[in-house]
């Protein structure tokens, strides 16, 4: 890669870090957990009625929060000038949503199972046409009822209602986003509810302002840690977490404190007699027998808490300071045992693995096969749900365990296969100029093969914890949320990260001990999934003491990541960006495109539909509109665009019905198609070009290429009709370097199309590479080889081209690294060795 390209990539990375907006999380409604006057109300269009003559509709997305005591209340109320009301109400006794007109049930009802209600966004739509009111939820029609409206000018309230004669404070514990208003089949208003603060929400179409009383904006809950509680216990304290009840135990010399997340209550259990707790002991909660234990590693003992007698089941007979500060630990379910790794004490770092069996009370050292686990502490450990695999990240120690002999920072990711007693290194993060270590525990997310951890600099007392999300497969991570103040005094401090599956939150806990006197524990929460701070959010918290060194650190790690990218390039179809906020966790909600700066070169002043890499819809200013597409609208748009741009034929109505509404009769399917075509039209209008129309019985998209760029259409032209040569190569590389076709988008109908497009891309790339003259620049050979690796990470011909041309550039060591990585990937994929050696490849 040329230096100018390197600098450009660096600039894009830094620009992304400072300017990436946060994903929308909607408006959180304070419910029965608050007194009446503190509950949330949202009124569209201020206090002015919205007049909707003819047909109209209202849609929005919502979900409920789990573990609340009361769920009764009004989601939305529409009240016209003649005081007629249309209400959507949830009744927790029969767990049913109902539409009420006036004081009569319309029998337009629906129910949602707990998975949908508490763990997914649900789309609800009310439509009124020809005196018929219909209800659609998550794409399913729940019927229609005739209602007689005397006028169609409405005051529309979500949550608490402030209108005289209709005043109510019954609000379910809900979250709402994406409120859309339709008038005569056209979208007439859209309130995304993506504000970060304030008491107003703005309609993105007509700039109408909605008033909010007692708002709790969802986006900051995913960006900013909330301090929930500060607790102080006597003596040398410790803490642990019960993931089933989402309860934190804080152990002190004379009491056990319980903090329950669902209602943020605190309960203290006094001990029957005060105990001296030696400095450095730890606590653990075992969900298998629902018991709290205190851990005394040096004495190889665990004492169980007995609530009935308010005492520990074995006496504490040691005042010795531990030799195992800052260990890592996890519980394995299959053998009901606690595993303890590493630690520090008496000028020695440890890499010992110890095991305690809860049923037998037997303590033993575990002989582990390993060469990569160097003695350390201040590392992060996270385990899979059953504890059969544990991951250990980073830390501080030395290769021989001696503090006096060249201590150092570690940035490696290790995997502990417990069943086979084996620890091996997966990768090493790029080493930053500003060193950091980790809180003791991290969260493993097997759904996307990722982890969450808290990192911090250990060279200062006034430190700060920064949440990161990283990959378990590659040396990359991104910052998430703001920072947490952390008073770090080495072995007198502790910090951990826990995941609350029921309430969808991350908990961070910090502790500092005033030895033998008292222990302060702080509990913080962050809504899950966490999000990067937007520029406005970051500036809004500038006064809270966040140090600029974090931005410097991020910049350093950005540079390190770009260097890593420059040396090794990406090996598969997912772009690698180290420690830079890349695409958000939910791509369909991403409000901005991380590739916009690069794509500006391809499509200046044009809107875009991007199907290579992550699916994106961008307006001409490169603002993302992807979040406007529901899952149904996204699939419908893709069906039409792909069958237009790739086959040129379009898609028939029958095929649309078969794929999207196979469970509905043709009449309902046709109605659904009509409604959603209207929604697509409104979104395409924001692009400035693009019309979906029916020609010869097939649905197609037509557009002005000067106003809208569709990468699949350009790719189709390049592979089917464009003449071979450098112009085609450069154009093709600009498209495919974003990633494979519709990365992370999977439909059964899409599999053959993906395979066909990948096959065509490989054929053309190989044809162009083989057609290059031998004296062509090595950069073009390497760029084509990298593009081939996107579609086929184990392609021998691409490996030969890349290694040979790296040597032409005078970089033999990098060529050797590329070969070694290919060798490992080949062995992992096929279970056998790659036989040509390095000399064979470059000869």
Tab-separated table of N, CA and C in Angstrom, residues 170-237:
chain	number	residue	atom	x	y	z
A	170	UNK	N	-51.621	5.980	33.905
A	170	UNK	CA	-51.351	4.544	33.777
A	170	UNK	C	-50.476	4.312	32.544
A	171	UNK	N	-49.201	4.059	32.786
A	171	UNK	CA	-48.223	3.921	31.709
A	171	UNK	C	-47.505	2.583	31.871
A	172	UNK	N	-47.504	1.725	30.876
A	172	UNK	CA	-46.723	0.495	30.994
A	172	UNK	C	-45.226	0.803	30.915
A	173	UNK	N	-44.370	-0.033	31.470
A	173	UNK	CA	-42.915	0.202	31.401
A	173	UNK	C	-42.390	-0.123	30.010
A	174	UNK	N	-42.494	0.853	29.124
A	174	UNK	CA	-42.220	0.588	27.714
A	174	UNK	C	-41.144	1.525	27.167
A	175	UNK	N	-40.731	1.178	25.956
A	175	UNK	CA	-39.807	1.997	25.183
A	175	UNK	C	-40.379	2.102	23.775
A	176	UNK	N	-40.400	3.303	23.210
A	176	UNK	CA	-41.040	3.540	21.913
A	176	UNK	C	-40.062	4.265	21.000
A	177	UNK	N	-40.082	3.929	19.734
A	177	UNK	CA	-39.284	4.655	18.744
A	177	UNK	C	-39.987	4.587	17.384
A	178	UNK	N	-39.505	5.395	16.439
A	178	UNK	CA	-39.959	5.317	15.056
A	178	UNK	C	-41.452	5.522	14.870
A	179	UNK	N	-42.003	6.620	15.440
A	179	UNK	CA	-43.435	6.902	15.267
A	179	UNK	C	-43.659	7.500	13.879
A	180	UNK	N	-44.497	6.840	13.087
A	180	UNK	CA	-44.785	7.306	11.724
A	180	UNK	C	-46.278	7.614	11.588
A	181	UNK	N	-46.570	8.716	10.938
A	181	UNK	CA	-47.951	9.144	10.701
A	181	UNK	C	-48.206	9.119	9.198
A	182	UNK	N	-49.321	8.499	8.781
A	182	UNK	CA	-49.666	8.388	7.358
A	182	UNK	C	-50.976	9.118	7.088
A	183	UNK	N	-51.040	9.768	5.938
A	183	UNK	CA	-52.248	10.495	5.529
A	183	UNK	C	-52.471	10.221	4.056
A	184	UNK	N	-53.616	9.601	3.752
A	184	UNK	CA	-53.945	9.252	2.364
A	184	UNK	C	-52.807	8.469	1.708
A	185	UNK	N	-52.334	7.424	2.425
A	185	UNK	CA	-51.328	6.469	1.943
A	185	UNK	C	-49.911	7.030	1.869
A	186	UNK	N	-49.737	8.293	2.236
A	186	UNK	CA	-48.407	8.901	2.199
A	186	UNK	C	-47.912	9.121	3.635
A	187	UNK	N	-46.613	8.917	3.843
A	187	UNK	CA	-46.053	9.217	5.157
A	187	UNK	C	-46.056	10.722	5.356
A	188	UNK	N	-46.721	11.166	6.429
A	188	UNK	CA	-46.905	12.593	6.654
A	188	UNK	C	-46.122	13.093	7.875
A	189	UNK	N	-45.487	12.182	8.586
A	189	UNK	CA	-44.695	12.576	9.748
A	189	UNK	C	-43.885	11.402	10.244
A	190	UNK	N	-42.698	11.704	10.742
A	190	UNK	CA	-41.865	10.634	11.306
A	190	UNK	C	-41.046	11.199	12.456
A	191	UNK	N	-41.300	10.666	13.645
A	191	UNK	CA	-40.563	11.052	14.847
A	191	UNK	C	-39.649	9.884	15.233
A	192	UNK	N	-38.387	9.909	14.882
A	192	UNK	CA	-37.508	8.770	15.198
A	192	UNK	C	-37.269	8.593	16.691
A	193	UNK	N	-37.444	9.668	17.476
A	193	UNK	CA	-37.180	9.654	18.921
A	193	UNK	C	-35.725	9.278	19.200
A	194	UNK	N	-34.832	9.922	18.481
A	194	UNK	CA	-33.396	9.665	18.661
A	194	UNK	C	-32.696	10.822	19.369
A	195	UNK	N	-33.472	11.644	20.075
A	195	UNK	CA	-32.874	12.763	20.797
A	195	UNK	C	-31.994	12.252	21.944
A	196	UNK	N	-31.041	13.093	22.328
A	196	UNK	CA	-30.137	12.763	23.418
A	196	UNK	C	-30.541	13.438	24.725
A	197	UNK	N	-31.308	14.525	24.624
A	197	UNK	CA	-31.719	15.256	25.818
A	197	UNK	C	-32.873	16.179	25.436
A	198	UNK	N	-33.410	16.893	26.446
A	198	UNK	CA	-34.454	17.874	26.178
A	198	UNK	C	-35.850	17.299	26.307
A	199	UNK	N	-36.845	18.171	26.093
A	199	UNK	CA	-38.251	17.798	26.263
A	199	UNK	C	-39.020	17.928	24.953
A	200	UNK	N	-38.306	17.845	23.831
A	200	UNK	CA	-38.962	17.916	22.526
A	200	UNK	C	-38.423	16.816	21.619
A	201	UNK	N	-39.286	16.318	20.739
A	201	UNK	CA	-38.898	15.374	19.693
A	201	UNK	C	-39.363	15.946	18.366
A	202	UNK	N	-38.548	15.854	17.353
A	202	UNK	CA	-38.810	16.558	16.098
A	202	UNK	C	-39.195	15.580	14.997
A	203	UNK	N	-40.223	15.941	14.262
A	203	UNK	CA	-40.671	15.216	13.072
A	203	UNK	C	-39.673	15.486	11.946
A	204	UNK	N	-39.071	14.432	11.393
A	204	UNK	CA	-38.022	14.610	10.389
A	204	UNK	C	-38.562	15.002	9.022
A	205	UNK	N	-39.888	14.958	8.827
A	205	UNK	CA	-40.457	15.316	7.524
A	205	UNK	C	-40.908	16.775	7.492
A	206	UNK	N	-41.747	17.169	8.460
A	206	UNK	CA	-42.294	18.529	8.468
A	206	UNK	C	-41.779	19.369	9.638
A	207	UNK	N	-40.842	18.820	10.406
A	207	UNK	CA	-40.226	19.545	11.531
A	207	UNK	C	-41.234	19.914	12.610
A	208	UNK	N	-42.337	19.177	12.696
A	208	UNK	CA	-43.285	19.398	13.784
A	208	UNK	C	-42.669	18.909	15.088
A	209	UNK	N	-43.004	19.570	16.175
A	209	UNK	CA	-42.370	19.284	17.462
A	209	UNK	C	-43.359	18.580	18.383
A	210	UNK	N	-42.911	17.443	18.916
A	210	UNK	CA	-43.692	16.738	19.935
A	210	UNK	C	-43.169	17.123	21.313
A	211	UNK	N	-44.082	17.305	22.261
A	211	UNK	CA	-43.704	17.650	23.627
A	211	UNK	C	-43.583	16.385	24.476
A	212	UNK	N	-42.553	16.345	25.302
A	212	UNK	CA	-42.325	15.187	26.164
A	212	UNK	C	-42.243	15.666	27.617
A	213	UNK	N	-42.978	14.995	28.468
A	213	UNK	CA	-42.914	15.266	29.908
A	213	UNK	C	-42.181	14.098	30.575
A	214	UNK	N	-41.214	14.428	31.419
A	214	UNK	CA	-40.396	13.424	32.116
A	214	UNK	C	-39.731	12.449	31.142
A	215	UNK	N	-38.993	12.965	30.161
A	215	UNK	CA	-38.375	12.046	29.193
A	215	UNK	C	-37.168	11.309	29.788
A	216	UNK	N	-37.002	10.081	29.342
A	216	UNK	CA	-35.769	9.319	29.563
A	216	UNK	C	-35.343	8.813	28.187
A	217	UNK	N	-34.395	9.490	27.581
A	217	UNK	CA	-34.000	9.151	26.213
A	217	UNK	C	-33.148	7.886	26.215
A	218	UNK	N	-33.509	6.968	25.321
A	218	UNK	CA	-32.879	5.656	25.321
A	218	UNK	C	-31.433	5.662	24.894
A	219	UNK	N	-31.085	6.508	23.925
A	219	UNK	CA	-29.714	6.483	23.401
A	219	UNK	C	-28.672	6.738	24.484
A	220	UNK	N	-28.822	7.765	25.331
A	220	UNK	CA	-27.816	7.958	26.381
A	220	UNK	C	-27.709	6.783	27.349
A	221	UNK	N	-28.803	6.026	27.529
A	221	UNK	CA	-28.721	4.870	28.419
A	221	UNK	C	-27.772	3.812	27.878
A	222	UNK	N	-27.573	3.808	26.562
A	222	UNK	CA	-26.657	2.871	25.927
A	222	UNK	C	-25.262	3.470	25.757
A	223	UNK	N	-25.117	4.746	26.111
A	223	UNK	CA	-23.844	5.436	25.922
A	223	UNK	C	-23.164	5.820	27.232
A	224	UNK	N	-23.952	6.091	28.247
A	224	UNK	CA	-23.401	6.669	29.475
A	224	UNK	C	-23.697	5.762	30.665
A	225	UNK	N	-22.671	5.438	31.389
A	225	UNK	CA	-22.831	4.629	32.590
A	225	UNK	C	-23.611	5.418	33.650
A	226	UNK	N	-24.569	4.735	34.280
A	226	UNK	CA	-25.366	5.340	35.343
A	226	UNK	C	-24.892	4.797	36.691
A	227	UNK	N	-24.559	5.692	37.611
A	227	UNK	CA	-24.189	5.268	38.961
A	227	UNK	C	-25.460	4.900	39.717
A	228	UNK	N	-25.608	3.614	40.045
A	228	UNK	CA	-26.822	3.146	40.707
A	228	UNK	C	-26.745	3.231	42.221
A	229	UNK	N	-25.599	2.889	42.787
A	229	UNK	CA	-25.509	2.825	44.241
A	229	UNK	C	-24.055	2.875	44.682
A	230	UNK	N	-23.833	3.515	45.824
A	230	UNK	CA	-22.543	3.494	46.506
A	230	UNK	C	-22.782	2.901	47.888
A	231	UNK	N	-22.079	1.821	48.190
A	231	UNK	CA	-22.248	1.139	49.471
A	231	UNK	C	-20.900	1.018	50.170
A	232	UNK	N	-20.903	1.183	51.480
A	232	UNK	CA	-19.686	1.031	52.277
A	232	UNK	C	-19.936	-0.013	53.352
A	233	UNK	N	-19.039	-0.992	53.435
A	233	UNK	CA	-19.139	-2.033	54.459
A	233	UNK	C	-17.888	-1.977	55.324
A	234	UNK	N	-17.971	-2.546	56.507
A	234	UNK	CA	-16.857	-2.517	57.440
A	234	UNK	C	-15.835	-3.605	57.102
A	235	UNK	N	-14.560	-3.288	57.361
A	235	UNK	CA	-13.495	-4.256	57.181
A	235	UNK	C	-13.084	-4.412	55.732
A	236	UNK	N	-12.357	-5.482	55.452
A	236	UNK	CA	-11.919	-5.800	54.091
A	236	UNK	C	-13.068	-6.478	53.359
A	237	UNK	N	-13.729	-5.741	52.495
A	237	UNK	CA	-14.928	-6.252	51.839
A	237	UNK	C	-14.648	-6.908	50.503
